[in-house]
């Protein structure tokens, strides 16, 4: 399959740029990249989010990754942050405005920021171009998601083609979570870095749409009620149940 990166020793001579928000999915993608590429840089965005807690989690996650696997410390490269407040200025969403989270008339939650992943990946490609990086990794997933059309595999494939045409490069957009549900994403973390990585992601990553970090649940921190918390909690419970059934 083109999009799920095939393990290759060649990648240990190459650099990857990971879209890294500090959430569960991007933290798992960072570990995935660290297990495959010789050098891994990260890229986060400020775009007027109501809550910047995910971004605050990035430093703790990056630091923690270096303890999960002794080989990963030497592979963790630069941390980049880009400010794109224009995205927040043109988006009327529950992520960038202080309004309740609800479904809109199109059947999408009003947390949807139109075009967000297209913009993120295009900026990532611009940065990767300048830095001579070919591989870009993102946590987009259409298996167990909120229906955002820019998370679909077809969208990512089309964007990869457009970026390569528009920049005359041979970028590879990797989306290792595309066909995994949230329980399988926790299992992937276990496979990549054992209990140490699962614990790191559970404690230091943040997914809650409301930005709550007070209450510690067995699946991590969050309000427990918003769609992102419910998805994360359900995935954790399914992952733990599957694990218990095996032992
Ligand atoms: Zn929440």
PDB file of C-alpha atoms and ligand atoms in Angstrom:
ATOM      1  CA  UNK A   1       0.000   0.000   0.000  1.00  0.00           C
ATOM      2  CA  UNK A   2       1.410   3.357  -0.966  1.00  0.00           C
ATOM      3  CA  UNK A   3       0.425   5.300   2.105  1.00  0.00           C
ATOM      4  CA  UNK A   4       1.244   2.978   4.943  1.00  0.00           C
ATOM      5  CA  UNK A   5       4.986   3.129   5.040  1.00  0.00           C
ATOM      6  CA  UNK A   6       6.656  -0.194   4.422  1.00  0.00           C
ATOM      7  CA  UNK A   7       9.488  -0.834   6.870  1.00  0.00           C
ATOM      8  CA  UNK A   8      12.692  -0.314   5.029  1.00  0.00           C
ATOM      9  CA  UNK A   9      16.258  -0.040   6.214  1.00  0.00           C
ATOM     10  CA  UNK A  10      16.661   2.764   3.666  1.00  0.00           C
ATOM     11  CA  UNK A  11      14.560   5.049   5.812  1.00  0.00           C
ATOM     12  CA  UNK A  12      17.251   5.105   8.470  1.00  0.00           C
ATOM     13  CA  UNK A  13      19.175   7.340   6.096  1.00  0.00           C
ATOM     14  CA  UNK A  14      16.227   9.688   5.650  1.00  0.00           C
ATOM     15  CA  UNK A  15      14.441  12.412   7.580  1.00  0.00           C
ATOM     16  CA  UNK A  16      10.725  12.662   8.307  1.00  0.00           C
ATOM     17  CA  UNK A  17       8.665  15.679   9.321  1.00  0.00           C
ATOM     18  CA  UNK A  18       5.785  14.787  11.666  1.00  0.00           C
ATOM     19  CA  UNK A  19       2.701  16.977  12.097  1.00  0.00           C
ATOM     20  CA  UNK A  20       2.733  17.112  15.871  1.00  0.00           C
ATOM     21  CA  UNK A  21      -0.092  18.727  17.804  1.00  0.00           C
ATOM     22  CA  UNK A  22       0.550  16.984  21.123  1.00  0.00           C
ATOM     23  CA  UNK A  23      -2.559  14.801  20.891  1.00  0.00           C
ATOM     24  CA  UNK A  24      -2.778  11.016  21.079  1.00  0.00           C
ATOM     25  CA  UNK A  25      -2.707  10.474  17.328  1.00  0.00           C
ATOM     26  CA  UNK A  26       0.225  12.720  16.541  1.00  0.00           C
ATOM     27  CA  UNK A  27       2.198  11.344  19.512  1.00  0.00           C
ATOM     28  CA  UNK A  28       1.691   7.837  18.139  1.00  0.00           C
ATOM     29  CA  UNK A  29       2.782   9.066  14.703  1.00  0.00           C
ATOM     30  CA  UNK A  30       5.927  10.560  16.238  1.00  0.00           C
ATOM     31  CA  UNK A  31       6.821   7.194  17.800  1.00  0.00           C
ATOM     32  CA  UNK A  32       6.045   5.453  14.500  1.00  0.00           C
ATOM     33  CA  UNK A  33       8.421   7.781  12.667  1.00  0.00           C
ATOM     34  CA  UNK A  34      11.138   7.457  15.324  1.00  0.00           C
ATOM     35  CA  UNK A  35      11.054   3.689  14.842  1.00  0.00           C
ATOM     36  CA  UNK A  36      11.608   4.034  11.077  1.00  0.00           C
ATOM     37  CA  UNK A  37      13.545   7.144  10.139  1.00  0.00           C
ATOM     38  CA  UNK A  38      17.088   8.194  10.991  1.00  0.00           C
ATOM     39  CA  UNK A  39      16.001  11.724  11.847  1.00  0.00           C
ATOM     40  CA  UNK A  40      12.553  12.980  12.823  1.00  0.00           C
ATOM     41  CA  UNK A  41      11.555  16.635  13.035  1.00  0.00           C
ATOM     42  CA  UNK A  42       8.222  17.848  14.366  1.00  0.00           C
ATOM     43  CA  UNK A  43       5.911  20.642  13.279  1.00  0.00           C
ATOM     44  CA  UNK A  44       3.132  22.234  15.306  1.00  0.00           C
ATOM     45  CA  UNK A  45       0.782  25.080  14.458  1.00  0.00           C
ATOM     46  CA  UNK A  46      -0.749  27.978  16.312  1.00  0.00           C
ATOM     47  CA  UNK A  47      -3.879  29.029  14.448  1.00  0.00           C
ATOM     48  CA  UNK A  48      -6.045  30.613  17.087  1.00  0.00           C
ATOM     49  CA  UNK A  49      -7.181  27.484  18.899  1.00  0.00           C
ATOM     50  CA  UNK A  50      -9.307  28.222  21.940  1.00  0.00           C
ATOM     51  CA  UNK A  51      -7.046  25.971  23.957  1.00  0.00           C
ATOM     52  CA  UNK A  52      -3.335  25.614  23.470  1.00  0.00           C
ATOM     53  CA  UNK A  53      -2.964  22.727  25.919  1.00  0.00           C
ATOM     54  CA  UNK A  54      -2.195  20.222  23.141  1.00  0.00           C
ATOM     55  CA  UNK A  55       0.709  22.405  22.126  1.00  0.00           C
ATOM     56  CA  UNK A  56       1.888  22.658  25.729  1.00  0.00           C
ATOM     57  CA  UNK A  57       1.988  18.848  25.812  1.00  0.00           C
ATOM     58  CA  UNK A  58       4.422  18.652  22.924  1.00  0.00           C
ATOM     59  CA  UNK A  59       7.567  19.360  24.915  1.00  0.00           C
ATOM     60  CA  UNK A  60       6.694  16.743  27.536  1.00  0.00           C
ATOM     61  CA  UNK A  61       5.959  14.164  24.855  1.00  0.00           C
ATOM     62  CA  UNK A  62       9.149  14.886  22.928  1.00  0.00           C
ATOM     63  CA  UNK A  63      11.194  14.643  26.136  1.00  0.00           C
ATOM     64  CA  UNK A  64       9.411  11.444  27.127  1.00  0.00           C
ATOM     65  CA  UNK A  65      10.045   9.777  23.766  1.00  0.00           C
ATOM     66  CA  UNK A  66      13.781   9.873  24.412  1.00  0.00           C
ATOM     67  CA  UNK A  67      13.275   7.627  27.469  1.00  0.00           C
ATOM     68  CA  UNK A  68      11.013   5.094  25.749  1.00  0.00           C
ATOM     69  CA  UNK A  69      13.700   3.720  23.444  1.00  0.00           C
ATOM     70  CA  UNK A  70      17.399   4.512  23.806  1.00  0.00           C
ATOM     71  CA  UNK A  71      17.733   4.648  20.018  1.00  0.00           C
ATOM     72  CA  UNK A  72      15.102   7.346  19.643  1.00  0.00           C
ATOM     73  CA  UNK A  73      16.978  10.115  21.446  1.00  0.00           C
ATOM     74  CA  UNK A  74      19.554  10.457  18.703  1.00  0.00           C
ATOM     75  CA  UNK A  75      16.862  10.528  16.019  1.00  0.00           C
ATOM     76  CA  UNK A  76      14.726  13.306  17.443  1.00  0.00           C
ATOM     77  CA  UNK A  77      15.487  16.415  15.418  1.00  0.00           C
ATOM     78  CA  UNK A  78      14.267  19.989  15.437  1.00  0.00           C
ATOM     79  CA  UNK A  79      10.925  21.145  16.773  1.00  0.00           C
ATOM     80  CA  UNK A  80       9.209  23.674  14.498  1.00  0.00           C
ATOM     81  CA  UNK A  81       6.181  25.849  15.226  1.00  0.00           C
ATOM     82  CA  UNK A  82       4.368  27.966  12.666  1.00  0.00           C
ATOM     83  CA  UNK A  83       1.892  30.725  13.487  1.00  0.00           C
ATOM     84  CA  UNK A  84      -1.001  30.827  11.035  1.00  0.00           C
ATOM     85  CA  UNK A  85      -3.597  32.992  12.824  1.00  0.00           C
ATOM     86  CA  UNK A  86      -5.323  33.631   9.496  1.00  0.00           C
ATOM     87  CA  UNK A  87      -6.784  30.111   9.688  1.00  0.00           C
ATOM     88  CA  UNK A  88      -8.471  30.941  12.977  1.00  0.00           C
ATOM     89  CA  UNK A  89      -9.598  34.326  11.659  1.00  0.00           C
ATOM     90  CA  UNK A  90     -11.506  32.787   8.746  1.00  0.00           C
ATOM     91  CA  UNK A  91     -12.876  29.753  10.632  1.00  0.00           C
ATOM     92  CA  UNK A  92     -16.145  29.979  12.539  1.00  0.00           C
ATOM     93  CA  UNK A  93     -15.724  26.773  14.505  1.00  0.00           C
ATOM     94  CA  UNK A  94     -16.035  25.529  18.082  1.00  0.00           C
ATOM     95  CA  UNK A  95     -12.256  25.083  18.168  1.00  0.00           C
ATOM     96  CA  UNK A  96     -11.612  28.751  17.485  1.00  0.00           C
ATOM     97  CA  UNK A  97     -14.731  30.391  18.972  1.00  0.00           C
ATOM     98  CA  UNK A  98     -16.242  30.136  22.434  1.00  0.00           C
ATOM     99  CA  UNK A  99     -19.402  28.268  21.408  1.00  0.00           C
ATOM    100  CA  UNK A 100     -20.905  24.904  22.355  1.00  0.00           C
ATOM    101  CA  UNK A 101     -19.870  21.825  20.384  1.00  0.00           C
ATOM    102  CA  UNK A 102     -22.767  20.557  18.279  1.00  0.00           C
ATOM    103  CA  UNK A 103     -23.548  19.019  14.908  1.00  0.00           C
ATOM    104  CA  UNK A 104     -24.148  21.457  12.062  1.00  0.00           C
ATOM    105  CA  UNK A 105     -26.609  21.054   9.196  1.00  0.00           C
ATOM    106  CA  UNK A 106     -24.027  19.237   7.043  1.00  0.00           C
ATOM    107  CA  UNK A 107     -23.751  16.454   9.610  1.00  0.00           C
ATOM    108  CA  UNK A 108     -20.284  17.570  10.682  1.00  0.00           C
ATOM    109  CA  UNK A 109     -19.453  18.646  14.233  1.00  0.00           C
ATOM    110  CA  UNK A 110     -18.831  22.398  14.474  1.00  0.00           C
ATOM    111  CA  UNK A 111     -15.296  21.565  15.578  1.00  0.00           C
ATOM    112  CA  UNK A 112     -14.507  21.084  11.875  1.00  0.00           C
ATOM    113  CA  UNK A 113     -12.028  23.697  10.631  1.00  0.00           C
ATOM    114  CA  UNK A 114     -12.550  23.673   6.852  1.00  0.00           C
ATOM    115  CA  UNK A 115      -9.379  22.831   4.981  1.00  0.00           C
ATOM    116  CA  UNK A 116      -7.250  22.603   8.106  1.00  0.00           C
ATOM    117  CA  UNK A 117      -5.346  19.476   7.115  1.00  0.00           C
ATOM    118  CA  UNK A 118      -4.878  20.747   3.562  1.00  0.00           C
ATOM    119  CA  UNK A 119      -3.316  23.911   4.961  1.00  0.00           C
ATOM    120  CA  UNK A 120      -1.204  22.062   7.557  1.00  0.00           C
ATOM    121  CA  UNK A 121       0.164  19.621   4.986  1.00  0.00           C
ATOM    122  CA  UNK A 122       0.871  22.382   2.484  1.00  0.00           C
ATOM    123  CA  UNK A 123       2.842  24.368   5.076  1.00  0.00           C
ATOM    124  CA  UNK A 124       4.583  21.132   6.089  1.00  0.00           C
ATOM    125  CA  UNK A 125       5.570  20.535   2.468  1.00  0.00           C
ATOM    126  CA  UNK A 126       6.848  24.105   2.170  1.00  0.00           C
ATOM    127  CA  UNK A 127       9.009  23.582   5.255  1.00  0.00           C
ATOM    128  CA  UNK A 128      10.077  20.116   4.070  1.00  0.00           C
ATOM    129  CA  UNK A 129      11.041  21.569   0.684  1.00  0.00           C
ATOM    130  CA  UNK A 130      13.324  24.113   2.297  1.00  0.00           C
ATOM    131  CA  UNK A 131      14.874  21.511   4.582  1.00  0.00           C
ATOM    132  CA  UNK A 132      15.296  18.841   1.907  1.00  0.00           C
ATOM    133  CA  UNK A 133      12.906  16.438   3.645  1.00  0.00           C
ATOM    134  CA  UNK A 134      10.880  13.990   1.533  1.00  0.00           C
ATOM    135  CA  UNK A 135       8.716  12.227   4.116  1.00  0.00           C
ATOM    136  CA  UNK A 136       5.793  13.933   5.855  1.00  0.00           C
ATOM    137  CA  UNK A 137       3.809  12.049   8.515  1.00  0.00           C
ATOM    138  CA  UNK A 138       0.309  12.935   9.727  1.00  0.00           C
ATOM    139  CA  UNK A 139      -2.251  11.315  12.019  1.00  0.00           C
ATOM    140  CA  UNK A 140      -5.204  11.576   9.640  1.00  0.00           C
ATOM    141  CA  UNK A 141      -7.596   8.671  10.001  1.00  0.00           C
ATOM    142  CA  UNK A 142     -10.888   7.827   8.365  1.00  0.00           C
ATOM    143  CA  UNK A 143     -11.650   4.655  10.335  1.00  0.00           C
ATOM    144  CA  UNK A 144     -12.842   6.033  13.658  1.00  0.00           C
ATOM    145  CA  UNK A 145     -13.221   9.756  13.198  1.00  0.00           C
ATOM    146  CA  UNK A 146     -15.562  12.715  13.220  1.00  0.00           C
ATOM    147  CA  UNK A 147     -16.264  12.673   9.485  1.00  0.00           C
ATOM    148  CA  UNK A 148     -13.858  15.461   8.572  1.00  0.00           C
ATOM    149  CA  UNK A 149     -13.459  15.172   4.787  1.00  0.00           C
ATOM    150  CA  UNK A 150      -9.832  16.308   4.898  1.00  0.00           C
ATOM    151  CA  UNK A 151      -8.947  13.215   6.960  1.00  0.00           C
ATOM    152  CA  UNK A 152      -9.934  10.862   4.143  1.00  0.00           C
ATOM    153  CA  UNK A 153      -7.316   8.756   2.398  1.00  0.00           C
ATOM    154  CA  UNK A 154      -8.539   9.987  -0.974  1.00  0.00           C
ATOM    155  CA  UNK A 155      -7.989  13.599   0.114  1.00  0.00           C
ATOM    156  CA  UNK A 156      -4.445  12.869   1.260  1.00  0.00           C
ATOM    157  CA  UNK A 157      -3.627  11.040  -1.974  1.00  0.00           C
ATOM    158  CA  UNK A 158      -4.959  13.931  -4.045  1.00  0.00           C
ATOM    159  CA  UNK A 159      -3.012  16.456  -1.971  1.00  0.00           C
ATOM    160  CA  UNK A 160       0.196  14.455  -2.311  1.00  0.00           C
ATOM    161  CA  UNK A 161      -0.240  14.536  -6.089  1.00  0.00           C
ATOM    162  CA  UNK A 162      -0.965  18.279  -6.020  1.00  0.00           C
ATOM    163  CA  UNK A 163       2.036  19.056  -3.792  1.00  0.00           C
ATOM    164  CA  UNK A 164       4.368  17.028  -5.968  1.00  0.00           C
ATOM    165  CA  UNK A 165       3.091  18.736  -9.098  1.00  0.00           C
ATOM    166  CA  UNK A 166       3.088  22.191  -7.544  1.00  0.00           C
ATOM    167  CA  UNK A 167       6.532  21.950  -5.951  1.00  0.00           C
ATOM    168  CA  UNK A 168       8.145  19.547  -8.415  1.00  0.00           C
ATOM    169  CA  UNK A 169       9.172  17.191  -5.619  1.00  0.00           C
ATOM    170  CA  UNK A 170       8.587  13.574  -4.679  1.00  0.00           C
ATOM    171  CA  UNK A 171       6.996  13.984  -1.263  1.00  0.00           C
ATOM    172  CA  UNK A 172       5.587  10.891   0.435  1.00  0.00           C
ATOM    173  CA  UNK A 173       2.687  11.656   2.792  1.00  0.00           C
ATOM    174  CA  UNK A 174       2.505   8.884   5.378  1.00  0.00           C
ATOM    175  CA  UNK A 175      -0.676   8.348   7.388  1.00  0.00           C
ATOM    176  CA  UNK A 176       0.005   5.310   9.580  1.00  0.00           C
ATOM    177  CA  UNK A 177      -3.297   5.637  11.461  1.00  0.00           C
ATOM    178  CA  UNK A 178      -5.532   5.880   8.383  1.00  0.00           C
ATOM    179  CA  UNK A 179      -7.004   2.381   8.708  1.00  0.00           C
ATOM    180  CA  UNK A 180      -6.781   1.981  12.486  1.00  0.00           C
ATOM    181  CA  UNK A 181      -9.568   2.573  14.970  1.00  0.00           C
ATOM    182  CA  UNK A 182      -8.756   4.243  18.287  1.00  0.00           C
ATOM    183  CA  UNK A 183      -8.244   0.917  20.076  1.00  0.00           C
ATOM    184  CA  UNK A 184      -5.790  -0.154  17.376  1.00  0.00           C
ATOM    185  CA  UNK A 185      -3.968   3.166  17.738  1.00  0.00           C
ATOM    186  CA  UNK A 186      -3.351   2.382  21.433  1.00  0.00           C
ATOM    187  CA  UNK A 187      -2.182  -1.113  20.379  1.00  0.00           C
ATOM    188  CA  UNK A 188       0.182   0.432  17.828  1.00  0.00           C
ATOM    189  CA  UNK A 189       1.713   2.529  20.608  1.00  0.00           C
ATOM    190  CA  UNK A 190       2.198  -0.624  22.674  1.00  0.00           C
ATOM    191  CA  UNK A 191       3.828  -2.405  19.721  1.00  0.00           C
ATOM    192  CA  UNK A 192       6.152   0.545  19.081  1.00  0.00           C
ATOM    193  CA  UNK A 193       7.230   1.368  22.611  1.00  0.00           C
ATOM    194  CA  UNK A 194       5.605  -1.022  25.076  1.00  0.00           C
ATOM    195  CA  UNK A 195       3.939   0.086  28.299  1.00  0.00           C
ATOM    196  CA  UNK A 196       6.344   3.026  28.621  1.00  0.00           C
ATOM    197  CA  UNK A 197       5.007   4.601  25.424  1.00  0.00           C
ATOM    198  CA  UNK A 198       1.376   3.817  26.253  1.00  0.00           C
ATOM    199  CA  UNK A 199       1.804   5.466  29.671  1.00  0.00           C
ATOM    200  CA  UNK A 200       3.579   8.470  28.162  1.00  0.00           C
ATOM    201  CA  UNK A 201       0.817   9.051  25.612  1.00  0.00           C
ATOM    202  CA  UNK A 202      -1.920   8.452  28.183  1.00  0.00           C
ATOM    203  CA  UNK A 203      -0.464  10.949  30.662  1.00  0.00           C
ATOM    204  CA  UNK A 204       1.124  13.608  28.451  1.00  0.00           C
ATOM    205  CA  UNK A 205      -0.993  13.778  25.301  1.00  0.00           C
ATOM    206  CA  UNK A 206      -4.155  15.826  25.184  1.00  0.00           C
ATOM    207  CA  UNK A 207      -7.205  15.453  22.991  1.00  0.00           C
ATOM    208  CA  UNK A 208     -10.083  17.199  24.836  1.00  0.00           C
ATOM    209  CA  UNK A 209     -11.891  19.804  22.743  1.00  0.00           C
ATOM    210  CA  UNK A 210     -12.682  21.835  25.858  1.00  0.00           C
ATOM    211  CA  UNK A 211      -9.055  22.002  26.935  1.00  0.00           C
ATOM    212  CA  UNK A 212      -9.741  20.450  30.343  1.00  0.00           C
ATOM    213  CA  UNK A 213      -6.803  18.838  32.051  1.00  0.00           C
ATOM    214  CA  UNK A 214      -7.990  18.659  35.657  1.00  0.00           C
ATOM    215  CA  UNK A 215      -9.487  15.184  35.920  1.00  0.00           C
ATOM    216  CA  UNK A 216      -7.277  12.126  35.358  1.00  0.00           C
ATOM    217  CA  UNK A 217      -9.249   9.222  33.877  1.00  0.00           C
ATOM    218  CA  UNK A 218      -7.834   5.784  33.133  1.00  0.00           C
ATOM    219  CA  UNK A 219      -7.484   6.929  29.486  1.00  0.00           C
ATOM    220  CA  UNK A 220      -5.770  10.215  30.391  1.00  0.00           C
ATOM    221  CA  UNK A 221      -6.885  13.800  31.004  1.00  0.00           C
ATOM    222  CA  UNK A 222      -9.956  15.550  29.638  1.00  0.00           C
ATOM    223  CA  UNK A 223     -13.551  16.568  30.299  1.00  0.00           C
ATOM    224  CA  UNK A 224     -14.793  13.064  29.484  1.00  0.00           C
ATOM    225  CA  UNK A 225     -17.877  14.423  27.711  1.00  0.00           C
ATOM    226  CA  UNK A 226     -16.808  16.089  24.469  1.00  0.00           C
ATOM    227  CA  UNK A 227     -16.655  14.017  21.245  1.00  0.00           C
ATOM    228  CA  UNK A 228     -12.852  13.810  21.340  1.00  0.00           C
ATOM    229  CA  UNK A 229     -12.814  12.578  24.963  1.00  0.00           C
ATOM    230  CA  UNK A 230     -15.563  10.037  24.275  1.00  0.00           C
ATOM    231  CA  UNK A 231     -13.709   8.688  21.235  1.00  0.00           C
ATOM    232  CA  UNK A 232     -10.468   8.445  23.182  1.00  0.00           C
ATOM    233  CA  UNK A 233     -12.140   6.813  26.203  1.00  0.00           C
ATOM    234  CA  UNK A 234     -13.987   4.257  24.082  1.00  0.00           C
ATOM    235  CA  UNK A 235     -10.794   3.352  22.226  1.00  0.00           C
ATOM    236  CA  UNK A 236      -8.914   2.918  25.487  1.00  0.00           C
ATOM    237  CA  UNK A 237     -11.624   0.692  26.958  1.00  0.00           C
ATOM    238  CA  UNK A 238     -11.721  -1.470  23.812  1.00  0.00           C
ATOM    239  CA  UNK A 239      -7.925  -1.716  23.802  1.00  0.00           C
ATOM    240  CA  UNK A 240      -7.843  -2.751  27.464  1.00  0.00           C
ATOM    241  CA  UNK A 241     -10.656  -5.271  26.955  1.00  0.00           C
ATOM    242  CA  UNK A 242      -8.845  -6.867  23.996  1.00  0.00           C
ATOM    243  CA  UNK A 243      -5.658  -7.029  26.050  1.00  0.00           C
ATOM    244  CA  UNK A 244      -7.458  -8.625  29.003  1.00  0.00           C
ATOM    245  CA  UNK A 245      -9.046 -11.204  26.684  1.00  0.00           C
ATOM    246  CA  UNK A 246      -5.617 -12.235  25.424  1.00  0.00           C
ATOM    247  CA  UNK A 247      -4.049 -12.678  28.846  1.00  0.00           C
TER     248      UNK A 247
HETATM  249 ZN1  LIG B   1     -13.207  16.636  26.436  1.00  0.00          ZN
END
